[in-house]
Coordinates of C-alpha atoms and ligand atoms in Angstrom, one line a residue:
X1 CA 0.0 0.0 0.0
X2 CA 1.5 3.3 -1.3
X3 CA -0.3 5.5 1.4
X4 CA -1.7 3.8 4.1
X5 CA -3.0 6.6 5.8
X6 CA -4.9 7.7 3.0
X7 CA -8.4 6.7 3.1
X8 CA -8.3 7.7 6.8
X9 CA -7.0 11.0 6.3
X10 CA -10.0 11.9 3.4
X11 CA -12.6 14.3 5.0
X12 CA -15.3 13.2 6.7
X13 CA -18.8 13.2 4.6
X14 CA -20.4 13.0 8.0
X15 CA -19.0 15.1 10.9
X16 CA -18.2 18.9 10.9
X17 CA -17.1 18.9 14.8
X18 CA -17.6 15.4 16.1
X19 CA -17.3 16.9 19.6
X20 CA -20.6 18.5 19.3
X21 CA -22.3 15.2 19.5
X22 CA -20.7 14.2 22.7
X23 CA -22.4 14.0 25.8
X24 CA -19.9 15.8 27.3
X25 CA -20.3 19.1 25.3
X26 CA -21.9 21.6 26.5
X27 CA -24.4 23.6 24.6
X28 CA -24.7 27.5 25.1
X29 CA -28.2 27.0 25.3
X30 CA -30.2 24.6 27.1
X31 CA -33.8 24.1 25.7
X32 CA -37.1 23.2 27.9
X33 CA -35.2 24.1 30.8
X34 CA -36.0 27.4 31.9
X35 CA -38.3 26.8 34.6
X36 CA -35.9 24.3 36.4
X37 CA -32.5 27.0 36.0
X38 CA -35.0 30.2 37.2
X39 CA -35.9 27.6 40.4
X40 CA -32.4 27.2 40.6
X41 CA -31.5 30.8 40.7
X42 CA -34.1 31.7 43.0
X43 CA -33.0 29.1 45.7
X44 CA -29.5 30.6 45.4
X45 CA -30.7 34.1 45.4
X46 CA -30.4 34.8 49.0
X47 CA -27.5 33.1 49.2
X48 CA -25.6 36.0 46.6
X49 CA -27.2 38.8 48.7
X50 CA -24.5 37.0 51.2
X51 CA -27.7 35.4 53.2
X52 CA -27.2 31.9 54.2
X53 CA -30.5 30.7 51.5
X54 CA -32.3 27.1 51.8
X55 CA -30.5 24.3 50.9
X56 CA -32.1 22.7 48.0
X57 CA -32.5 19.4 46.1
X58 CA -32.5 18.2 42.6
X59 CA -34.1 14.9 41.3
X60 CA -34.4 13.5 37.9
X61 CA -33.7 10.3 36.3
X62 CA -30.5 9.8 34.5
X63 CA -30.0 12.5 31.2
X64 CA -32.6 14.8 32.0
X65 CA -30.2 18.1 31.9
X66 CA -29.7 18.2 36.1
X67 CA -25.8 18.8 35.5
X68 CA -25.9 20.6 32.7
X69 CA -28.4 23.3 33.9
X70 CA -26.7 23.9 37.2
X71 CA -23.5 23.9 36.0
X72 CA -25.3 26.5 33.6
X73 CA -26.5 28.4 36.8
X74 CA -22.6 27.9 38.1
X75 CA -21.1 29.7 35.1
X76 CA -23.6 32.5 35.8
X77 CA -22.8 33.2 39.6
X78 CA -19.0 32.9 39.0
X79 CA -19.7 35.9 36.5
X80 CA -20.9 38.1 39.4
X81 CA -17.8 39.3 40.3
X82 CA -18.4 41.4 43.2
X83 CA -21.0 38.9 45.5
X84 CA -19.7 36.9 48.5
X85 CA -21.3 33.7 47.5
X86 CA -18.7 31.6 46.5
X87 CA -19.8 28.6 45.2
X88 CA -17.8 24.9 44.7
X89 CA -19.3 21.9 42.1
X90 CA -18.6 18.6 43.7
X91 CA -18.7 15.4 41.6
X92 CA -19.3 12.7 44.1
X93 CA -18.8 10.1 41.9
X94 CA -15.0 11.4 42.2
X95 CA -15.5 12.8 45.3
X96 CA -16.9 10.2 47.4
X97 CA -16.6 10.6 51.6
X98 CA -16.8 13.9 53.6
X99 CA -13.0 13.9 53.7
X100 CA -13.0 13.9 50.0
X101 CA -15.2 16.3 49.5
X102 CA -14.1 19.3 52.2
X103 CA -10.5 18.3 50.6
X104 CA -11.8 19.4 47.2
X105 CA -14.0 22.8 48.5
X106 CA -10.6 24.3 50.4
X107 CA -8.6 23.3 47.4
X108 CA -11.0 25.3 45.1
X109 CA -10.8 28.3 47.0
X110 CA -7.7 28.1 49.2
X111 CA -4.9 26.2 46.5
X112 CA -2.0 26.7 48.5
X113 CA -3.5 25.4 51.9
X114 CA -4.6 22.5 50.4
X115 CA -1.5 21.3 48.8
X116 CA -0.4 20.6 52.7
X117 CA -2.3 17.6 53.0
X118 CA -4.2 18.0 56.2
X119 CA -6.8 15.7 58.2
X120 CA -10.1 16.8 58.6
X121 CA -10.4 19.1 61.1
X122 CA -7.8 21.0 60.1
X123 CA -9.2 21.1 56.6
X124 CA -12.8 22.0 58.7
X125 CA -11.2 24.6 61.0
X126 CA -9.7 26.3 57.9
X127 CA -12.3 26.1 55.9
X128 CA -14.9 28.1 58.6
X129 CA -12.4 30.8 59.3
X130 CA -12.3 31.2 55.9
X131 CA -16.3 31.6 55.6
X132 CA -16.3 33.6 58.7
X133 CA -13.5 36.1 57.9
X134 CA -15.4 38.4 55.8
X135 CA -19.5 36.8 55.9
X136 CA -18.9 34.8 52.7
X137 CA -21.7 32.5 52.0
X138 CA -20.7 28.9 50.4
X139 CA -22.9 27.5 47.9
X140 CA -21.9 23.7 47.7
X141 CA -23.4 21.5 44.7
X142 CA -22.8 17.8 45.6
X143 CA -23.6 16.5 42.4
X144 CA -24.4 12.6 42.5
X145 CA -24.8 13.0 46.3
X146 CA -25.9 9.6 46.7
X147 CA -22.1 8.2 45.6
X148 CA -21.1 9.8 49.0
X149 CA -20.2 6.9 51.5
X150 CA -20.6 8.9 54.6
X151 CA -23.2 11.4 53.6
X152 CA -25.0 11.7 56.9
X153 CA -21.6 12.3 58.1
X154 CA -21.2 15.1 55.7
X155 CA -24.2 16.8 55.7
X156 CA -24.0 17.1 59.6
X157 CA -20.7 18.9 59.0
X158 CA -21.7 20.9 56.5
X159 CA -25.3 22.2 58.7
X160 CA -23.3 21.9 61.9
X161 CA -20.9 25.0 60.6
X162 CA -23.4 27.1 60.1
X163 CA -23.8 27.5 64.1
X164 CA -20.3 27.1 64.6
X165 CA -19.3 30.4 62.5
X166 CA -20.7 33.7 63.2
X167 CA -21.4 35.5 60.0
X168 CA -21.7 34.2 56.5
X169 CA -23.0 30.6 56.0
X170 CA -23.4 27.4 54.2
X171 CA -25.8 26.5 51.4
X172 CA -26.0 22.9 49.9
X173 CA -27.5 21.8 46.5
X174 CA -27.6 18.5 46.3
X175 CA -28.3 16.3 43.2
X176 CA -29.6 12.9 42.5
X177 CA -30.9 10.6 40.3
X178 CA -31.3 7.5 42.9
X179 CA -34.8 7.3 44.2
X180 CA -34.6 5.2 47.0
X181 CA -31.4 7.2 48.2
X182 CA -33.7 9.3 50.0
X183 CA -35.1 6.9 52.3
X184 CA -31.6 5.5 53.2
X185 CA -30.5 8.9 54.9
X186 CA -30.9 10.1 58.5
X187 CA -33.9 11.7 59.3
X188 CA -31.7 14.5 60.4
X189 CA -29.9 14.3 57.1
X190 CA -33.2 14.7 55.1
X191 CA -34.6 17.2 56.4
X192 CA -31.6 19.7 56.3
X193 CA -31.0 18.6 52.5
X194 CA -34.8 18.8 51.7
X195 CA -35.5 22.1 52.1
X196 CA -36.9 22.4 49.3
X197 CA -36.9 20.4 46.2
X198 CA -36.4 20.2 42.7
X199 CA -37.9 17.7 40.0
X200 CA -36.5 17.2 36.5
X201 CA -38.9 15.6 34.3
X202 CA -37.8 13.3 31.6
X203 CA -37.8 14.4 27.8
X204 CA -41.1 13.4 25.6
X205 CA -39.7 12.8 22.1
X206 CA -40.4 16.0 20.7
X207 CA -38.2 17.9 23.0
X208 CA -35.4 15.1 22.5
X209 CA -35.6 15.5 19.4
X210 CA -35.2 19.0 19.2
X211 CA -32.0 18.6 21.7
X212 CA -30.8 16.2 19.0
X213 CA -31.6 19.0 16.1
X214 CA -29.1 21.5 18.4
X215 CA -26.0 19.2 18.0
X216 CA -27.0 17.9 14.7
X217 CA -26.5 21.4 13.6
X218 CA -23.7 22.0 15.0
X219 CA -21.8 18.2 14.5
X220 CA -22.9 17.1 11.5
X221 CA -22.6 18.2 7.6
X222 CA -25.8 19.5 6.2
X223 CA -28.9 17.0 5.3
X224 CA -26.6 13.9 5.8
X225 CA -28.9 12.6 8.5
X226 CA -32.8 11.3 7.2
X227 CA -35.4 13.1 9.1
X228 CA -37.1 9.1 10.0
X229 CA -33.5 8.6 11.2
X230 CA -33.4 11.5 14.0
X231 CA -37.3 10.8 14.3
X232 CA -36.6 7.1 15.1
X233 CA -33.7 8.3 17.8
X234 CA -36.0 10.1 19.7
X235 CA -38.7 8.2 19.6
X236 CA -36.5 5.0 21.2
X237 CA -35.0 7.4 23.4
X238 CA -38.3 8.8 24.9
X239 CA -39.6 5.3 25.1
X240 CA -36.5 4.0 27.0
X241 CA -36.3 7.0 29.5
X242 CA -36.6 10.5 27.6
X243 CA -33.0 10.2 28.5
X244 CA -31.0 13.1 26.4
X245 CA -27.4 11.6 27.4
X246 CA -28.8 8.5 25.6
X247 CA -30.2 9.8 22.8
X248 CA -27.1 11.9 22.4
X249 CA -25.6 8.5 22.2
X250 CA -27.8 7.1 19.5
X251 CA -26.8 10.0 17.3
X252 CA -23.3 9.4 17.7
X253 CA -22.7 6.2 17.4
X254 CA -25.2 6.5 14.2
X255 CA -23.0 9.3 12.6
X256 CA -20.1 6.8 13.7
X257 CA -20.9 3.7 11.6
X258 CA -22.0 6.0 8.7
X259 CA -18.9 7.7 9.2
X260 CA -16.9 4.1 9.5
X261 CA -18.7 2.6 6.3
X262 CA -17.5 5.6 4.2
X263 CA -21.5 6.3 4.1
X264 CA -22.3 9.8 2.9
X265 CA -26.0 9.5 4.5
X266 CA -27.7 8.7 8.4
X267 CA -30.6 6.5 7.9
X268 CA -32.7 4.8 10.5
X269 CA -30.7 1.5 9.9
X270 CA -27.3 2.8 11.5
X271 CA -30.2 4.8 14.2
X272 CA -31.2 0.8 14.8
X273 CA -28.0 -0.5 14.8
X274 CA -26.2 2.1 17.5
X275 CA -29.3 2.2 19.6
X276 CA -28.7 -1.6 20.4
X277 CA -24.7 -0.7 21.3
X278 CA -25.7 2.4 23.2
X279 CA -28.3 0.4 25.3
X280 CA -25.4 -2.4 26.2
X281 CA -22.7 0.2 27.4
X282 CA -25.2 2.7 28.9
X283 CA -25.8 -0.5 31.1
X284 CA -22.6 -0.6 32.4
X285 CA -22.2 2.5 33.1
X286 CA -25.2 2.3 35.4
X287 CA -23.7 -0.4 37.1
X288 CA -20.1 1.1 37.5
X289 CA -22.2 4.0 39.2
X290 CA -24.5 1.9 41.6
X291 CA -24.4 2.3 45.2
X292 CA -22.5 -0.5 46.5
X293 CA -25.1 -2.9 47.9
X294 CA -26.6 -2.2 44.8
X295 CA -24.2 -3.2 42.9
X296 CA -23.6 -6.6 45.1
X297 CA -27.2 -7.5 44.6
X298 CA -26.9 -7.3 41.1
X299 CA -23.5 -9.0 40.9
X300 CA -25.6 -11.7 42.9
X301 CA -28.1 -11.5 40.0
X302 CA -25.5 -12.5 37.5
X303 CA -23.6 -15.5 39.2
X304 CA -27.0 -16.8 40.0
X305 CA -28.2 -16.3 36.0
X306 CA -24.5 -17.5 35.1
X307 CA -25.1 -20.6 36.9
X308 CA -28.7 -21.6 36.4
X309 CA -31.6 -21.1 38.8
X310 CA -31.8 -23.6 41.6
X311 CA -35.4 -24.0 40.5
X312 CA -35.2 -25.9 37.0
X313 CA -38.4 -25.5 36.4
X314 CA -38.4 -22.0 35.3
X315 CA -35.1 -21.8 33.4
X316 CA -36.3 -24.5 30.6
X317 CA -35.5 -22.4 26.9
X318 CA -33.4 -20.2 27.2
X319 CA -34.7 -17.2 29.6
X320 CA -33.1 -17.5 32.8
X321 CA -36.0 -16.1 36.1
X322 CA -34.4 -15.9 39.5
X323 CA -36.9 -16.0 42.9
X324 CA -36.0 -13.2 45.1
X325 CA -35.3 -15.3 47.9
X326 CA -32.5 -16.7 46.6
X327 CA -31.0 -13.8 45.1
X328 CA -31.3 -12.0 48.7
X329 CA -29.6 -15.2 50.0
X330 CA -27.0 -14.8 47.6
X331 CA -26.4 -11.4 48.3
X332 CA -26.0 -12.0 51.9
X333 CA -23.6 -14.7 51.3
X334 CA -21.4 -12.5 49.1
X335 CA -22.1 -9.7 51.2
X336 CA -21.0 -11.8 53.9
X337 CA -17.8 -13.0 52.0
X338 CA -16.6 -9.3 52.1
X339 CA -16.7 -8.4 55.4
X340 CA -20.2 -6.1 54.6
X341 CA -22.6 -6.3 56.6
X342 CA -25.7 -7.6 54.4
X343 CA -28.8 -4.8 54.4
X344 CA -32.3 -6.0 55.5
X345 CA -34.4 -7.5 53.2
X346 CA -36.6 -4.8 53.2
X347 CA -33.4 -2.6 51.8
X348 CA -33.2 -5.1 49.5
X349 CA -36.7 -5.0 48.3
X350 CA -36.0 -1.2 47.6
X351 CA -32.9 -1.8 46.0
X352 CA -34.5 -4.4 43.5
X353 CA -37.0 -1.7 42.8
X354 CA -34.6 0.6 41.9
X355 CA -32.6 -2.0 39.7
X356 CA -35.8 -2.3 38.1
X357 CA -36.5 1.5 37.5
X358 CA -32.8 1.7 36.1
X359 CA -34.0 -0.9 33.7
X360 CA -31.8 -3.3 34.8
X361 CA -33.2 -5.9 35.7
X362 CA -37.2 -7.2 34.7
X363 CA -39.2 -8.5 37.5
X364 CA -42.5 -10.1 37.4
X365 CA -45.2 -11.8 40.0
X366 CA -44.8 -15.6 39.9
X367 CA -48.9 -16.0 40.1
X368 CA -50.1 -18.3 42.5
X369 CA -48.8 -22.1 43.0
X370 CA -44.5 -21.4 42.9
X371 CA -44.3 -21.5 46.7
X372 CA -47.3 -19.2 47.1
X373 CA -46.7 -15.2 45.7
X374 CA -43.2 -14.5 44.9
X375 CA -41.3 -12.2 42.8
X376 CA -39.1 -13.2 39.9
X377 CA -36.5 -11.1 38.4
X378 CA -34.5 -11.6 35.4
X379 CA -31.6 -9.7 34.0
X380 CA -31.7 -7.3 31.5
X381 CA -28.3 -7.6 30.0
X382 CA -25.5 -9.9 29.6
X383 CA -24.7 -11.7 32.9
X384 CA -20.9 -12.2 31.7
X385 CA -20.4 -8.3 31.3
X386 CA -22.8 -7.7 34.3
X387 CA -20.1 -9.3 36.4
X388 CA -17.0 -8.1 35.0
X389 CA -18.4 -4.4 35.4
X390 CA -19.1 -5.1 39.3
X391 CA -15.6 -6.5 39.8
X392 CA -13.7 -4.4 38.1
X393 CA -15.7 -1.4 39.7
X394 CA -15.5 -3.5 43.2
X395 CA -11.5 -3.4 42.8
X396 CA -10.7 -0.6 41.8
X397 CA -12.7 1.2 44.5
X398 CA -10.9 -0.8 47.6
X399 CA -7.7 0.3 46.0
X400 CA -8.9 3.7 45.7
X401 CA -10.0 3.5 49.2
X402 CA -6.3 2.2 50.7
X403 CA -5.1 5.3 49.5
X404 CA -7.5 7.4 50.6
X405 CA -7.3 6.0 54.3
X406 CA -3.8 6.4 54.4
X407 CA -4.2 10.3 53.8
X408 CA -6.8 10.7 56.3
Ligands
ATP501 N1 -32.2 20.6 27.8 C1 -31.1 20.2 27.2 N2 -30.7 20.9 26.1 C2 -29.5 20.5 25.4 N3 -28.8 19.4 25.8 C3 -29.2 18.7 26.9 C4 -30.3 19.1 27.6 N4 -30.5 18.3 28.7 C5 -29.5 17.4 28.6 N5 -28.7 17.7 27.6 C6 -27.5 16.9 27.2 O1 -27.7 15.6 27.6 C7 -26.5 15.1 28.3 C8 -26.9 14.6 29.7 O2 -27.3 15.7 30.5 P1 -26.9 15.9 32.0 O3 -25.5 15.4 32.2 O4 -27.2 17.3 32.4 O5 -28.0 14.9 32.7 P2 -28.1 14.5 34.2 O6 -29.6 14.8 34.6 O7 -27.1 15.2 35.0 O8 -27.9 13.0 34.2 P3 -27.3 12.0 35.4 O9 -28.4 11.8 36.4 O10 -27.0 10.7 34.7 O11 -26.1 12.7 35.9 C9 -25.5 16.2 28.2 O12 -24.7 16.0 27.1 C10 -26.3 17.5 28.0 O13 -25.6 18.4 27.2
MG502 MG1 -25.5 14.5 36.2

């Protein structure tokens, strides 16, 4: 081959700025979301008037614009120069204990002092003269709250400095997409956090596909994607979750393959084709990002589908049902098997719930005569990945955590 760079090198017939269809771009303009960013702004107004304001809370399900809208609202205050709000985004998911996350607010606003290394009170102690010394008021926005492993622990902190200082103050915005989280905190906890609250609906498909239009515009070369294509990502978008990080995905992956096969068009085949790959990974993304029980019941869920159902009877062809019962047994036991304490079984009913919300896993009542009423749950995606995703997740997070310790 003469050039063998060549045919890779040849423009694209699809993609203007690839980046533009990544989930991870940012859009100057969020659509359908006005209502949510002016509640956002009005919980934080006090809190720029240098008032301590109300803490607030943000739910939505997965892709529904939470972190792109505050971060919107973010950009906003950090233009407002003169105001003694000063505000700190915390990813969780990164930033996942109270040590963690106090290490991260001084080290946004105090650099030097942070570099030191300090234990917690220090970092506490520092951190409130710094609040106090002038009346600022901190706006913290724990984003993925729920990854926090000692957030009851945290948010006591966090509420217990505002008596502890004597001017300025602390605000908290925290944000979720976990439903049950809410009923696994401290009563204390909740209350503070829920101050007031803030729902994010999902997309319908019209407004996902007008999301979609935004990037396509700015992505893509003009008229290479069918109308029926972009009509078709929406439509299984809305239908899975009116999800705009998946449909983002759809897109994509679509304008990928047409890209790969040297296509010059989008049609709803390559649409079909990348929704199926999207679906898979978005999966395991979930599952890197479940809170850990969670994530051992469904680990449980996968050895048990790997290995066959104790109860033959309902794995004959090829779909393999799990009883509840035994998947809480085998949660215990591998609960058990890493020094965790197991959860209750009524934890565990929630946490199945949620699985099921997620889309996880499909549950269904067994009807009457298989040992009276029971639930049966089957798995939504490959039990093989399932599993690797938990373990890999599972080890790199005790390794994570050594380190952690020893800095604390
Ligand atoms: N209203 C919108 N207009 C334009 N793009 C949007 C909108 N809402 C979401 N997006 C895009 O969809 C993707 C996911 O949105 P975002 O990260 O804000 O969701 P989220 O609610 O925080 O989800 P999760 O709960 O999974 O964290 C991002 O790429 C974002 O740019
Ligand atoms: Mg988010």
């Amino acid at each position: 081959m003469a050039e063998p760079f060549a045919d890779l090198l040849k423009e694209s017939a699809i993609f203007v700025n690839r980046d533009a269809l990544s989930p991870h771009f940012m859009p100057d303009h969020l659509l359908f979301r006005d209502k949510q960013i002016s509640s956002i702004v009005k919980a934080l107004t006090p809190s720029l008037k240098g008032e301590r304001g109300r803490n607030l809370f943000i739910y939505g399900k997965t892709g529904t614009g939470k972190t792109s809208s505050v971060k919107y609202v973010i950009d906003e205050v950090k233009k407002l120069v003169t105001v003694k709000a000063k505000i700190s985004y915390v990813n969780c998911r990164i930033y996942n204990s109270r040590y963690r996350v106090l290490s991260k607010i001084i080290s946004d606003h105090l650099p030097n002092y942070a570099k030191r290394g300090y234990g917690l009170v220090d970092i506490y102690e520092r951190l409130m003269n710094w609040v106090e010394e002038d009346g600022k008021v901190l706006i913290v926005v724990l984003d993925e709250i729920d990854m926090v492993k000692d957030l009851d622990d945290l948010i006591y902190t966090l509420t217990r400095a505002n008596s502890d200082i004597k001017s300025g103050g602390i605000t908290i915005v925290g944000v979720s997409n976990k439903i049950s989280f809410k009923e696994e905190l401290d009563p204390r906890s909740l209350s503070t956090l829920y101050e007031t609250e803030l729902v994010f609906p999902p997309y319908n498909s019209n407004e996902l596909l007008a999301i979609m239009q935004q990037r396509v515009a700015l992505g893509l070369k003009q008229n290479v994607i069918e109308q029926a294509a972009l009509n078709l990502a929406a439509a299984i978008s809305a239908r899975e979750s009116g999800d705009a990080r998946f449909a983002l995905k759809i897109l994509s992956r679509a304008a990928e393959i047409s890209d790969e096969k040297r296509l010059n068009r989008i049609t709803t085949k390559e649409v079909e084709e990348a929704s199926k790959s999207a679906e898979e990974e978005i999966a395991y993304e979930l599952v890197s990002t479940l809170p850990e029980h969670q994530k051992l019941v469904i680990y449980a869920i996968a050895l048990l589908t790997m290995q066959g159902s104790r109860y033959k009877k309902l794995t004959e062809g090829t779909e393999t049902y799990l009883f509840s019962g035994e998947v809480y047994d085998k949660y215990a036991a591998i609960s058990n098997s890493l020094s965790k304490e197991p959860k209750s079984s009524r934890w565990y009913r929630k946490y199945i719930s949620d699985l099921e919300m997620q889309g996880l896993i499909n549950t269904y009542e067994s009807g009457k005569g298989i040992r009276g009423h029971t639930k049966l749950i089957k798995l939504a995606y490959s039990p093989e990945k399932i599993k690797g995703t938990v373990e890999n997740g599972l080890f790199k997070e005790s390794e994570a955590e050594g380190k952690a310790q020893a800095q604390e």
